[in-house]
Amino acid sequence: MNKTLWQSLKMTPAFLVAGLVVNAQVQANEAVTVDTNSANIINQLDQYSAEGVTNTQGQVTSVSQLSDVSPTDWAYEALRNLVERYGCIAGYPDRTFRGNRALSRYEFAAGLNACMQQIERLVSTPGGGGVGEGDLATLKRLLGEFETELATLGARVDTLEGKVAFLEDHQFSTTTKLTGQVIVGITGTEDNQIIMGNRARLQLNTSFTGKDTLITRLGAYNFGAFDQGNTVGLVPGTSGTTTQTFSYGGLGNNVGIDWLAYYTPITLGQREINTYIAGYFGIHSDYAPTNNPFFEDYDGGNGALSTFASSNPIFRIGGGTGIGVTTPFFGNSSLSLGYLASNASNPTDGNGLFDGAYAALAQLDFGFGENFDLGVTYVRGYNTAGLPLFGYGGGDRLVGTDNANFPVGDSVAYETNSLGTQASLRLNKRISLSGFFSYTDASGGGKSANVYSYGGGVAFPDFGKEGSVLGIFAGVQPYKEQGGETKPFHLEGFYKYPINENITITPGVIYVDSSADLGESRFIGTLRTTFSF
């Protein structure tokens, strides 16, 4: 850490004036007089500041969402970068600063004060949130611009110096933040042994510019999926209809990289394009919105129990290595385009980046107000022989019946054209609806087949406790229309209950009825415990 920069920052007028105000407030027994109008302003601004910190329900976390802050102003850009880098709360649910225009600078300073308090909390935690010299320089300039308003607020930032200095000697990295998740679960069916297992992930999030993110995730697992043979590869006759989000083919808790990706924005003229580069095990839902809130957790430990209820199966067509982009399209709409190859690292014939299995996606998303979102998706795919349709370009994390995953047989390569739609509607703060539909036309080896899937769910966030979710989902997993295959009806219910900020428990039940692969209905009971850090 540049000590000179800190000394310069501390000696700014805003720091000095703010310190005098704070000392005056602490020495409440001394003869300090404040005129009535100034006292009222301070009380009002304190209310704004406290609201920005504590009232997290429904708040926005990006300054770009605030309708009365000019995007061309340097302070807007500076505070936006701090907000989006450190998760500060700088606005209110109605997307405007409260009060009249004459107080907008004071209220902007209140948002800055709240952001500084959030940074102070971050640097107090292990890892420190990666506060760097560039952010300190931004703080210095903002303090100079809003020194009068900050002095009125009595913003206290003196403690940052000691905490950042401590972190300089103890932090993990100036560019990388380490997060992790461990799932320990008990699960079983009526005709299988009850099992208990785990899945552990460690994720390194590295930023080189403050806006980009390099993700390196390590994983280890020992859960096997029911009716999937507990093998890495999938073979016909092993259904994916009972797969849960933590069920993987590989066993043994061997540690390896299970996701490698890089996100970075690219500016072209007036348009900013969010770019996603998948180095290993990329999936389309990494960059394209799935519009399934409270159920989608990207096969994590805080959403639905099953892979089917997590998102539209169309997002599981293809996966691996490639690129995806998302850009504003028209109004509140966005356009997502992507290409992922399943065996890009294999140099043999019939593999590689462009000569093997792949899936290319195009998706339009429409935002109607703040509560309704609709996405329309098209995927063009090619799978080599023996590669399942809904397996992320591999053989595990599967959904659907055997016939749906091998629509023209397992011994021939096949092409697919898939259409899907997914939508979510937030009725109010406590009720959210979502649903999806997908259709796939597959052809290969002189055969053709149609595959369908659909489902919908209702979620009740903050049900019984803030941060909890009660979810109910029902639908039909992917099935092949030809051949008289019985539709695999799926019903699921779960309740995610937070013990604290780092631990949640999720009891739930999955019911799969009339699956052609299972031959009978089946219940799966699960008690999932998720540790996040």
Short mmCIF file of C-alpha atoms in Angstrom, two decimals:
data_model
loop_
_atom_site.label_atom_id
_atom_site.label_comp_id
_atom_site.label_asym_id
_atom_site.label_seq_id
_atom_site.Cartn_x
_atom_site.Cartn_y
_atom_site.Cartn_z
CA MET A 1 0.00 0.00 0.00
CA ASN A 2 1.32 3.47 -0.89
CA LYS A 3 1.75 5.20 2.50
CA THR A 4 2.14 8.59 0.81
CA LEU A 5 -1.21 8.16 -0.88
CA TRP A 6 -2.85 7.43 2.46
CA GLN A 7 -1.22 10.43 4.10
CA SER A 8 -2.39 12.59 1.21
CA LEU A 9 -5.90 11.16 1.48
CA LYS A 10 -6.05 11.74 5.21
CA MET A 11 -4.96 15.36 4.85
CA THR A 12 -7.76 16.29 2.45
CA PRO A 13 -10.11 19.01 3.76
CA ALA A 14 -12.97 16.55 3.83
CA PHE A 15 -11.11 14.27 6.23
CA LEU A 16 -10.12 17.18 8.43
CA VAL A 17 -13.58 18.74 8.53
CA ALA A 18 -15.29 15.38 8.99
CA GLY A 19 -12.95 14.60 11.85
CA LEU A 20 -13.79 17.91 13.55
CA VAL A 21 -17.50 17.22 13.19
CA VAL A 22 -17.15 13.72 14.60
CA ASN A 23 -15.12 14.99 17.58
CA ALA A 24 -17.75 17.63 18.19
CA GLN A 25 -20.46 14.98 18.16
CA VAL A 26 -18.52 12.76 20.56
CA GLN A 27 -17.94 15.61 23.03
CA ALA A 28 -21.64 15.98 23.60
CA ASN A 29 -21.19 17.43 27.12
CA GLU A 30 -19.22 20.41 25.92
CA ALA A 31 -20.73 23.69 24.85
CA VAL A 32 -21.44 22.96 21.21
CA THR A 33 -24.21 24.93 19.54
CA VAL A 34 -25.82 24.06 16.24
CA ASP A 35 -28.55 26.15 14.70
CA THR A 36 -31.94 24.49 14.28
CA ASN A 37 -31.83 24.35 10.48
CA SER A 38 -28.41 22.60 10.45
CA ALA A 39 -29.58 20.11 13.06
CA ASN A 40 -32.61 19.22 10.98
CA ILE A 41 -30.42 18.66 7.91
CA ILE A 42 -28.06 16.42 9.87
CA ASN A 43 -30.96 14.38 11.26
CA GLN A 44 -32.46 13.96 7.82
CA LEU A 45 -29.16 12.96 6.24
CA ASP A 46 -28.42 10.50 9.06
CA GLN A 47 -31.75 8.89 8.26
CA TYR A 48 -30.78 8.58 4.59
CA SER A 49 -27.39 7.12 5.53
CA ALA A 50 -28.84 4.56 7.93
CA GLU A 51 -31.47 3.58 5.37
CA GLY A 52 -28.83 2.96 2.75
CA VAL A 53 -27.01 0.58 5.06
CA THR A 54 -29.66 -1.40 6.89
CA ASN A 55 -32.71 -1.57 4.66
CA THR A 56 -31.42 -4.12 2.17
CA GLN A 57 -34.78 -5.51 1.03
CA GLY A 58 -35.54 -4.26 -2.45
CA GLN A 59 -32.60 -1.84 -2.64
CA VAL A 60 -30.66 -1.37 -5.84
CA THR A 61 -26.91 -2.04 -5.83
CA SER A 62 -25.89 -0.22 -9.00
CA VAL A 63 -25.76 3.54 -9.42
CA SER A 64 -26.64 2.99 -13.08
CA GLN A 65 -30.17 2.13 -11.91
CA LEU A 66 -30.72 5.57 -10.38
CA SER A 67 -32.86 7.73 -12.64
CA ASP A 68 -31.77 11.13 -11.31
CA VAL A 69 -27.97 10.74 -11.44
CA SER A 70 -26.36 11.80 -14.71
CA PRO A 71 -24.27 9.04 -16.32
CA THR A 72 -21.96 11.69 -17.81
CA ASP A 73 -20.91 13.10 -14.44
CA TRP A 74 -17.52 11.96 -13.18
CA ALA A 75 -18.89 11.46 -9.65
CA TYR A 76 -21.56 9.16 -11.06
CA GLU A 77 -18.93 7.00 -12.72
CA ALA A 78 -16.67 7.02 -9.67
CA LEU A 79 -19.37 6.05 -7.22
CA ARG A 80 -20.80 3.49 -9.63
CA ASN A 81 -17.44 1.73 -9.79
CA LEU A 82 -17.16 1.66 -6.00
CA VAL A 83 -20.74 0.44 -5.62
CA GLU A 84 -20.41 -2.36 -8.13
CA ARG A 85 -16.95 -3.40 -6.90
CA TYR A 86 -17.80 -3.51 -3.19
CA GLY A 87 -21.57 -4.11 -3.18
CA CYS A 88 -22.36 -0.77 -1.56
CA ILE A 89 -25.95 0.34 -1.16
CA ALA A 90 -26.31 3.72 -2.81
CA GLY A 91 -29.94 4.06 -3.74
CA TYR A 92 -33.54 3.38 -2.88
CA PRO A 93 -36.32 1.14 -4.25
CA ASP A 94 -37.98 3.94 -6.23
CA ARG A 95 -34.67 4.48 -8.10
CA THR A 96 -34.48 8.15 -7.14
CA PHE A 97 -32.86 10.07 -4.33
CA ARG A 98 -35.46 11.13 -1.82
CA GLY A 99 -36.01 14.78 -0.99
CA ASN A 100 -35.91 17.84 -3.29
CA ARG A 101 -33.32 18.79 -5.86
CA ALA A 102 -31.56 21.18 -3.53
CA LEU A 103 -30.55 18.28 -1.29
CA SER A 104 -29.43 15.95 -4.06
CA ARG A 105 -25.74 16.60 -3.39
CA TYR A 106 -26.22 15.87 0.28
CA GLU A 107 -28.10 12.70 -0.48
CA PHE A 108 -25.41 11.70 -2.96
CA ALA A 109 -22.90 12.23 -0.16
CA ALA A 110 -25.08 10.04 2.06
CA GLY A 111 -24.75 7.30 -0.53
CA LEU A 112 -20.99 7.85 -0.60
CA ASN A 113 -20.94 7.64 3.19
CA ALA A 114 -22.84 4.35 3.10
CA CYS A 115 -20.40 3.03 0.50
CA MET A 116 -17.42 3.97 2.65
CA GLN A 117 -19.00 2.19 5.59
CA GLN A 118 -19.43 -0.92 3.44
CA ILE A 119 -15.77 -0.74 2.37
CA GLU A 120 -14.80 -0.44 6.02
CA ARG A 121 -16.75 -3.61 6.82
CA LEU A 122 -15.13 -5.42 3.88
CA VAL A 123 -11.59 -4.55 4.86
CA SER A 124 -12.34 -5.80 8.38
CA THR A 125 -13.05 -9.30 7.08
CA PRO A 126 -10.46 -11.93 6.12
CA GLY A 127 -9.22 -11.10 2.62
CA GLY A 128 -10.22 -7.49 2.99
CA GLY A 129 -12.25 -7.13 -0.19
CA GLY A 130 -9.18 -6.14 -2.22
CA VAL A 131 -9.20 -2.38 -1.54
CA GLY A 132 -6.45 -0.97 -3.77
CA GLU A 133 -4.68 2.31 -4.43
CA GLY A 134 -6.92 3.14 -7.37
CA ASP A 135 -10.00 2.98 -5.18
CA LEU A 136 -8.32 5.12 -2.54
CA ALA A 137 -7.54 7.72 -5.18
CA THR A 138 -11.19 7.66 -6.24
CA LEU A 139 -12.23 8.15 -2.61
CA LYS A 140 -9.86 11.08 -2.32
CA ARG A 141 -11.37 12.85 -5.31
CA LEU A 142 -14.93 12.17 -4.18
CA LEU A 143 -14.08 13.48 -0.71
CA GLY A 144 -12.70 16.66 -2.23
CA GLU A 145 -15.85 17.21 -4.27
CA PHE A 146 -18.27 16.49 -1.42
CA GLU A 147 -16.22 17.75 1.53
CA THR A 148 -18.92 20.15 2.73
CA GLU A 149 -21.67 17.57 2.48
CA LEU A 150 -19.57 14.87 4.12
CA ALA A 151 -18.66 17.23 6.91
CA THR A 152 -22.35 17.80 7.51
CA LEU A 153 -22.90 14.07 7.58
CA GLY A 154 -19.99 13.58 9.95
CA ALA A 155 -18.70 10.69 7.83
CA ARG A 156 -16.01 8.81 9.70
CA VAL A 157 -13.35 7.22 7.50
CA ASP A 158 -10.29 7.57 9.74
CA THR A 159 -10.33 3.88 10.74
CA LEU A 160 -9.75 2.78 7.14
CA GLU A 161 -6.05 3.68 7.31
CA GLY A 162 -5.17 1.23 10.07
CA LYS A 163 -7.31 -1.57 8.67
CA VAL A 164 -5.93 -1.27 5.15
CA ALA A 165 -2.40 -1.12 6.51
CA PHE A 166 -3.09 -4.32 8.46
CA LEU A 167 -4.47 -6.00 5.37
CA GLU A 168 -1.37 -5.10 3.39
CA ASP A 169 0.56 -7.49 5.59
CA HIS A 170 -2.13 -10.17 6.01
CA GLN A 171 -4.35 -10.24 2.94
CA PHE A 172 -4.50 -13.29 0.68
CA SER A 173 -4.00 -11.27 -2.50
CA THR A 174 -4.45 -7.72 -3.79
CA THR A 175 -6.25 -9.01 -6.88
CA THR A 176 -7.94 -12.26 -5.81
CA LYS A 177 -10.79 -13.09 -3.47
CA LEU A 178 -11.32 -16.64 -2.21
CA THR A 179 -14.83 -17.99 -1.67
CA GLY A 180 -16.06 -21.48 -0.98
CA GLN A 181 -19.07 -23.72 -0.58
CA VAL A 182 -19.48 -27.11 1.07
CA ILE A 183 -22.63 -29.23 0.77
CA VAL A 184 -23.29 -32.08 3.17
CA GLY A 185 -26.48 -33.95 2.43
CA ILE A 186 -28.56 -36.96 3.32
CA THR A 187 -30.72 -38.37 0.55
CA GLY A 188 -32.44 -41.58 -0.47
CA THR A 189 -35.34 -43.21 -2.30
CA GLU A 190 -37.78 -45.87 -1.19
CA ASP A 191 -35.84 -48.61 -2.99
CA ASN A 192 -32.27 -47.36 -2.46
CA GLN A 193 -30.06 -47.11 0.57
CA ILE A 194 -30.05 -43.75 2.35
CA ILE A 195 -26.73 -42.10 1.58
CA MET A 196 -24.78 -39.22 3.06
CA GLY A 197 -22.14 -37.40 1.10
CA ASN A 198 -20.52 -34.10 0.30
CA ARG A 199 -19.50 -31.70 -2.39
CA ALA A 200 -16.85 -29.01 -1.82
CA ARG A 201 -15.90 -26.04 -4.00
CA LEU A 202 -13.21 -23.38 -3.64
CA GLN A 203 -13.43 -20.45 -6.03
CA LEU A 204 -10.78 -17.84 -6.79
CA ASN A 205 -12.21 -14.59 -8.19
CA THR A 206 -9.43 -12.46 -9.68
CA SER A 207 -9.79 -8.96 -11.08
CA PHE A 208 -7.10 -7.14 -13.05
CA THR A 209 -8.98 -3.96 -13.96
CA GLY A 210 -11.71 -3.74 -11.32
CA LYS A 211 -14.38 -4.58 -13.88
CA ASP A 212 -13.23 -8.00 -15.12
CA THR A 213 -13.29 -11.33 -13.26
CA LEU A 214 -11.23 -14.46 -13.79
CA ILE A 215 -12.88 -17.45 -12.12
CA THR A 216 -10.91 -20.54 -11.16
CA ARG A 217 -13.00 -23.07 -9.29
CA LEU A 218 -11.82 -26.29 -7.67
CA GLY A 219 -14.24 -29.05 -6.80
CA ALA A 220 -14.39 -32.42 -5.07
CA TYR A 221 -17.42 -34.72 -4.86
CA ASN A 222 -18.52 -38.10 -3.61
CA PHE A 223 -22.27 -38.06 -4.34
CA GLY A 224 -23.55 -40.40 -7.00
CA ALA A 225 -26.79 -39.84 -8.90
CA PHE A 226 -29.56 -42.39 -8.48
CA ASP A 227 -30.16 -44.56 -11.56
CA GLN A 228 -27.08 -43.18 -13.25
CA GLY A 229 -24.75 -46.03 -12.44
CA ASN A 230 -22.42 -43.77 -10.41
CA THR A 231 -20.08 -43.56 -13.38
CA VAL A 232 -18.46 -40.65 -15.11
CA GLY A 233 -19.85 -41.55 -18.53
CA LEU A 234 -23.52 -41.98 -19.27
CA VAL A 235 -24.77 -45.07 -21.09
CA PRO A 236 -28.27 -45.81 -22.36
CA GLY A 237 -30.60 -47.17 -19.73
CA THR A 238 -29.39 -44.86 -16.97
CA SER A 239 -31.94 -42.12 -16.41
CA GLY A 240 -31.22 -38.54 -15.43
CA THR A 241 -34.74 -37.90 -14.14
CA THR A 242 -33.65 -38.24 -10.50
CA THR A 243 -30.47 -36.15 -10.72
CA GLN A 244 -30.03 -33.56 -7.97
CA THR A 245 -27.87 -30.44 -8.18
CA PHE A 246 -25.06 -31.97 -6.11
CA SER A 247 -25.14 -35.36 -7.91
CA TYR A 248 -22.11 -35.89 -10.10
CA GLY A 249 -20.85 -38.92 -11.98
CA GLY A 250 -17.35 -38.93 -10.56
CA LEU A 251 -16.70 -40.30 -7.08
CA GLY A 252 -13.83 -40.33 -4.62
CA ASN A 253 -13.48 -36.67 -3.57
CA ASN A 254 -10.64 -36.13 -6.04
CA VAL A 255 -9.89 -32.42 -6.33
CA GLY A 256 -9.79 -30.86 -9.76
CA ILE A 257 -10.76 -27.75 -11.72
CA ASP A 258 -14.46 -27.87 -12.47
CA TRP A 259 -14.89 -24.36 -13.92
CA LEU A 260 -12.53 -21.89 -15.55
CA ALA A 261 -13.93 -18.70 -17.04
CA TYR A 262 -13.23 -15.02 -17.65
CA TYR A 263 -15.74 -12.15 -17.68
CA THR A 264 -14.87 -8.71 -19.02
CA PRO A 265 -16.82 -5.76 -20.48
CA ILE A 266 -15.85 -4.45 -23.92
CA THR A 267 -16.92 -0.97 -25.00
CA LEU A 268 -17.78 -0.43 -28.64
CA GLY A 269 -18.83 3.16 -29.25
CA GLN A 270 -21.69 3.88 -26.85
CA ARG A 271 -22.42 0.18 -26.24
CA GLU A 272 -20.89 -1.98 -23.52
CA ILE A 273 -20.75 -5.69 -24.32
CA ASN A 274 -20.38 -8.15 -21.47
CA THR A 275 -18.03 -10.85 -22.71
CA TYR A 276 -17.67 -14.36 -21.32
CA ILE A 277 -14.80 -16.69 -22.21
CA ALA A 278 -15.11 -20.29 -21.05
CA GLY A 279 -11.83 -22.12 -20.61
CA TYR A 280 -13.30 -25.26 -19.07
CA PHE A 281 -16.83 -26.50 -18.38
CA GLY A 282 -18.59 -23.40 -19.57
CA ILE A 283 -22.38 -23.55 -19.85
CA HIS A 284 -24.84 -21.28 -21.61
CA SER A 285 -26.49 -20.12 -18.38
CA ASP A 286 -23.14 -18.59 -17.38
CA TYR A 287 -23.87 -15.65 -19.69
CA ALA A 288 -27.53 -15.97 -20.81
CA PRO A 289 -30.31 -15.19 -18.25
CA THR A 290 -32.44 -18.21 -17.28
CA ASN A 291 -35.31 -16.18 -15.75
CA ASN A 292 -35.88 -18.71 -12.98
CA PRO A 293 -35.22 -16.78 -9.75
CA PHE A 294 -35.03 -18.62 -6.41
CA PHE A 295 -34.78 -21.99 -8.22
CA GLU A 296 -31.65 -21.36 -10.30
CA ASP A 297 -28.38 -21.53 -8.39
CA TYR A 298 -26.18 -22.93 -11.17
CA ASP A 299 -26.09 -26.40 -9.60
CA GLY A 300 -25.18 -24.76 -6.31
CA GLY A 301 -26.47 -25.40 -2.83
CA ASN A 302 -29.04 -22.63 -2.34
CA GLY A 303 -31.61 -23.18 -5.09
CA ALA A 304 -33.81 -26.06 -6.20
CA LEU A 305 -32.96 -29.63 -5.23
CA SER A 306 -33.08 -31.05 -8.76
CA THR A 307 -31.26 -30.05 -11.91
CA PHE A 308 -34.56 -30.05 -13.79
CA ALA A 309 -36.18 -27.41 -11.59
CA SER A 310 -33.09 -25.19 -11.75
CA SER A 311 -33.54 -23.94 -15.33
CA ASN A 312 -34.96 -24.65 -18.76
CA PRO A 313 -33.25 -27.84 -20.08
CA ILE A 314 -32.39 -25.95 -23.27
CA PHE A 315 -29.47 -24.36 -21.38
CA ARG A 316 -28.03 -27.86 -20.85
CA ILE A 317 -27.61 -28.49 -24.56
CA GLY A 318 -23.88 -28.29 -25.08
CA GLY A 319 -21.11 -27.02 -22.87
CA GLY A 320 -17.34 -26.85 -22.59
CA THR A 321 -15.03 -24.25 -24.15
CA GLY A 322 -16.01 -21.14 -26.09
CA ILE A 323 -17.33 -17.61 -25.84
CA GLY A 324 -20.55 -15.78 -25.03
CA VAL A 325 -21.61 -12.13 -25.20
CA THR A 326 -24.56 -10.16 -23.88
CA THR A 327 -25.39 -6.62 -24.96
CA PRO A 328 -28.32 -4.18 -24.63
CA PHE A 329 -30.55 -4.60 -27.64
CA PHE A 330 -33.53 -2.26 -27.49
CA GLY A 331 -34.91 -0.45 -24.47
CA ASN A 332 -34.86 -2.92 -21.58
CA SER A 333 -34.07 -5.82 -23.92
CA SER A 334 -30.77 -7.65 -24.32
CA LEU A 335 -29.24 -10.00 -26.87
CA SER A 336 -27.07 -12.98 -25.90
CA LEU A 337 -24.95 -14.99 -28.36
CA GLY A 338 -22.65 -17.88 -27.57
CA TYR A 339 -20.72 -20.86 -28.89
CA LEU A 340 -19.46 -23.76 -26.77
CA ALA A 341 -17.53 -26.83 -27.95
CA SER A 342 -17.60 -30.03 -25.90
CA ASN A 343 -14.14 -31.41 -26.79
CA ALA A 344 -12.20 -28.32 -27.77
CA SER A 345 -8.92 -29.54 -26.25
CA ASN A 346 -8.91 -32.79 -28.24
CA PRO A 347 -6.84 -32.43 -31.46
CA THR A 348 -8.06 -35.64 -33.13
CA ASP A 349 -10.43 -35.77 -36.08
CA GLY A 350 -14.04 -35.15 -35.17
CA ASN A 351 -13.12 -33.08 -32.13
CA GLY A 352 -11.52 -29.72 -31.44
CA LEU A 353 -13.10 -26.30 -31.30
CA PHE A 354 -14.91 -26.44 -34.67
CA ASP A 355 -14.83 -30.09 -35.81
CA GLY A 356 -16.62 -31.79 -32.93
CA ALA A 357 -19.70 -31.48 -30.75
CA TYR A 358 -20.89 -27.92 -30.24
CA ALA A 359 -23.91 -25.80 -29.34
CA ALA A 360 -24.52 -22.24 -30.59
CA LEU A 361 -27.07 -20.11 -28.73
CA ALA A 362 -28.99 -16.95 -29.57
CA GLN A 363 -31.35 -15.42 -27.00
CA LEU A 364 -33.46 -12.31 -26.71
CA ASP A 365 -34.52 -11.14 -23.25
CA PHE A 366 -37.25 -8.59 -22.67
CA GLY A 367 -37.78 -6.68 -19.45
CA PHE A 368 -41.29 -5.37 -18.90
CA GLY A 369 -40.96 -3.04 -15.96
CA GLU A 370 -39.21 -4.31 -12.86
CA ASN A 371 -41.29 -7.42 -12.22
CA PHE A 372 -41.69 -9.33 -15.50
CA ASP A 373 -38.93 -10.82 -17.66
CA LEU A 374 -39.26 -12.96 -20.78
CA GLY A 375 -36.58 -14.80 -22.72
CA VAL A 376 -36.74 -16.53 -26.12
CA THR A 377 -33.91 -18.94 -26.95
CA TYR A 378 -32.67 -20.81 -30.01
CA VAL A 379 -29.86 -23.41 -29.87
CA ARG A 380 -28.25 -25.11 -32.85
CA GLY A 381 -26.29 -28.18 -31.80
CA TYR A 382 -24.29 -31.15 -33.00
CA ASN A 383 -23.52 -34.16 -30.78
CA THR A 384 -21.15 -37.00 -31.52
CA ALA A 385 -22.29 -40.61 -31.03
CA GLY A 386 -22.94 -41.48 -27.40
CA LEU A 387 -23.10 -37.86 -26.21
CA PRO A 388 -26.38 -37.08 -24.39
CA LEU A 389 -28.48 -34.13 -25.45
CA PHE A 390 -29.05 -32.54 -22.02
CA GLY A 391 -25.72 -33.30 -20.36
CA TYR A 392 -23.84 -29.98 -20.63
CA GLY A 393 -21.72 -31.54 -23.38
CA GLY A 394 -20.77 -34.46 -21.10
CA GLY A 395 -22.29 -37.37 -19.25
CA ASP A 396 -23.25 -36.05 -15.83
CA ARG A 397 -25.52 -33.34 -14.35
CA LEU A 398 -28.21 -34.75 -16.61
CA VAL A 399 -31.97 -34.20 -16.94
CA GLY A 400 -34.60 -36.15 -18.85
CA THR A 401 -35.18 -39.72 -19.92
CA ASP A 402 -32.73 -41.97 -21.71
CA ASN A 403 -34.71 -41.72 -24.97
CA ALA A 404 -34.76 -37.91 -24.75
CA ASN A 405 -30.99 -37.76 -24.31
CA PHE A 406 -30.38 -40.19 -27.19
CA PRO A 407 -33.31 -39.25 -29.46
CA VAL A 408 -32.00 -41.13 -32.55
CA GLY A 409 -29.97 -43.78 -30.70
CA ASP A 410 -26.59 -43.79 -29.01
CA SER A 411 -24.51 -45.11 -31.92
CA VAL A 412 -24.83 -42.20 -34.37
CA ALA A 413 -24.04 -38.50 -34.37
CA TYR A 414 -27.00 -36.16 -34.59
CA GLU A 415 -27.93 -32.53 -35.16
CA THR A 416 -30.47 -30.57 -33.14
CA ASN A 417 -32.49 -27.39 -33.50
CA SER A 418 -34.07 -26.27 -30.23
CA LEU A 419 -36.49 -23.51 -29.31
CA GLY A 420 -37.33 -22.43 -25.79
CA THR A 421 -38.93 -19.71 -23.75
CA GLN A 422 -38.68 -18.85 -20.07
CA ALA A 423 -40.36 -16.16 -18.02
CA SER A 424 -40.55 -14.87 -14.46
CA LEU A 425 -43.15 -12.67 -12.77
CA ARG A 426 -42.68 -11.06 -9.37
CA LEU A 427 -46.22 -10.57 -8.02
CA ASN A 428 -44.91 -8.83 -4.92
CA LYS A 429 -41.99 -9.07 -2.50
CA ARG A 430 -43.20 -12.40 -1.16
CA ILE A 431 -44.42 -14.27 -4.29
CA SER A 432 -42.49 -15.07 -7.47
CA LEU A 433 -43.70 -17.14 -10.44
CA SER A 434 -41.52 -18.66 -13.17
CA GLY A 435 -41.84 -21.21 -15.96
CA PHE A 436 -40.29 -22.54 -19.15
CA PHE A 437 -40.94 -24.59 -22.30
CA SER A 438 -38.51 -26.24 -24.74
CA TYR A 439 -38.76 -28.13 -28.00
CA THR A 440 -35.96 -29.96 -29.84
CA ASP A 441 -35.94 -31.40 -33.35
CA ALA A 442 -33.17 -34.03 -33.62
CA SER A 443 -31.97 -35.84 -36.73
CA GLY A 444 -29.19 -38.28 -37.51
CA GLY A 445 -28.55 -41.71 -39.01
CA GLY A 446 -31.59 -41.35 -41.21
CA LYS A 447 -33.88 -40.89 -38.21
CA SER A 448 -35.60 -37.91 -36.63
CA ALA A 449 -37.30 -37.27 -33.31
CA ASN A 450 -38.96 -34.52 -31.28
CA VAL A 451 -38.19 -33.85 -27.62
CA TYR A 452 -40.35 -31.72 -25.31
CA SER A 453 -40.12 -30.37 -21.79
CA TYR A 454 -41.99 -27.81 -19.70
CA GLY A 455 -42.43 -26.74 -16.09
CA GLY A 456 -43.28 -23.96 -13.70
CA GLY A 457 -42.81 -23.00 -10.10
CA VAL A 458 -43.84 -20.62 -7.36
CA ALA A 459 -41.41 -19.31 -4.78
CA PHE A 460 -42.13 -17.55 -1.49
CA PRO A 461 -39.01 -15.61 -0.45
CA ASP A 462 -38.57 -14.59 3.19
CA PHE A 463 -41.14 -17.20 4.19
CA GLY A 464 -40.90 -17.35 7.96
CA LYS A 465 -37.49 -15.70 8.09
CA GLU A 466 -35.56 -13.18 6.05
CA GLY A 467 -33.42 -15.00 3.50
CA SER A 468 -35.52 -18.17 3.49
CA VAL A 469 -37.30 -19.57 0.42
CA LEU A 470 -40.23 -21.95 0.13
CA GLY A 471 -40.29 -23.38 -3.39
CA ILE A 472 -42.72 -25.63 -5.26
CA PHE A 473 -42.00 -26.76 -8.81
CA ALA A 474 -43.88 -29.06 -11.20
CA GLY A 475 -43.40 -30.06 -14.81
CA VAL A 476 -42.47 -32.71 -17.34
CA GLN A 477 -38.81 -33.55 -17.80
CA PRO A 478 -37.44 -33.93 -21.35
CA TYR A 479 -39.07 -36.86 -23.13
CA LYS A 480 -39.15 -38.19 -26.68
CA GLU A 481 -42.51 -37.82 -28.35
CA GLN A 482 -42.14 -40.81 -30.71
CA GLY A 483 -42.44 -44.40 -29.53
CA GLY A 484 -45.16 -43.84 -26.97
CA GLU A 485 -42.78 -42.80 -24.19
CA THR A 486 -44.57 -41.94 -20.97
CA LYS A 487 -44.13 -38.34 -19.85
CA PRO A 488 -41.90 -38.17 -16.75
CA PHE A 489 -43.95 -35.89 -14.49
CA HIS A 490 -41.86 -34.12 -11.84
CA LEU A 491 -43.01 -32.51 -8.58
CA GLU A 492 -40.67 -30.91 -6.08
CA GLY A 493 -40.93 -28.99 -2.85
CA PHE A 494 -38.16 -27.55 -0.69
CA TYR A 495 -37.63 -25.04 2.08
CA LYS A 496 -34.31 -23.23 2.32
CA TYR A 497 -33.82 -21.98 5.87
CA PRO A 498 -30.81 -19.79 6.77
CA ILE A 499 -29.23 -20.55 10.13
CA ASN A 500 -27.01 -17.50 9.66
CA GLU A 501 -25.25 -15.71 6.81
CA ASN A 502 -23.02 -18.72 6.11
CA ILE A 503 -25.15 -21.79 6.82
CA THR A 504 -28.45 -22.90 5.30
CA ILE A 505 -30.40 -26.12 5.62
CA THR A 506 -32.82 -27.28 2.93
CA PRO A 507 -35.21 -30.18 3.52
CA GLY A 508 -37.26 -31.27 0.53
CA VAL A 509 -38.95 -34.01 -1.45
CA ILE A 510 -38.85 -34.87 -5.17
CA TYR A 511 -41.52 -37.02 -6.82
CA VAL A 512 -41.00 -38.47 -10.31
CA ASP A 513 -44.01 -40.29 -11.78
CA SER A 514 -44.36 -42.58 -14.80
CA SER A 515 -40.81 -42.19 -16.08
CA ALA A 516 -40.20 -44.63 -18.92
CA ASP A 517 -36.68 -45.32 -17.64
CA LEU A 518 -37.63 -45.91 -14.02
CA GLY A 519 -40.71 -47.96 -14.81
CA GLU A 520 -42.43 -46.72 -11.67
CA SER A 521 -42.98 -43.60 -9.62
CA ARG A 522 -40.30 -42.63 -7.16
CA PHE A 523 -39.86 -40.39 -4.11
CA ILE A 524 -36.53 -38.83 -3.21
CA GLY A 525 -36.11 -37.26 0.22
CA THR A 526 -33.22 -34.86 0.86
CA LEU A 527 -31.81 -32.86 3.74
CA ARG A 528 -29.16 -30.54 2.33
CA THR A 529 -26.85 -28.39 4.45
CA THR A 530 -24.86 -25.69 2.68
CA PHE A 531 -21.84 -23.89 4.16
CA SER A 532 -20.74 -20.74 2.30
CA PHE A 533 -17.65 -18.71 3.07
#
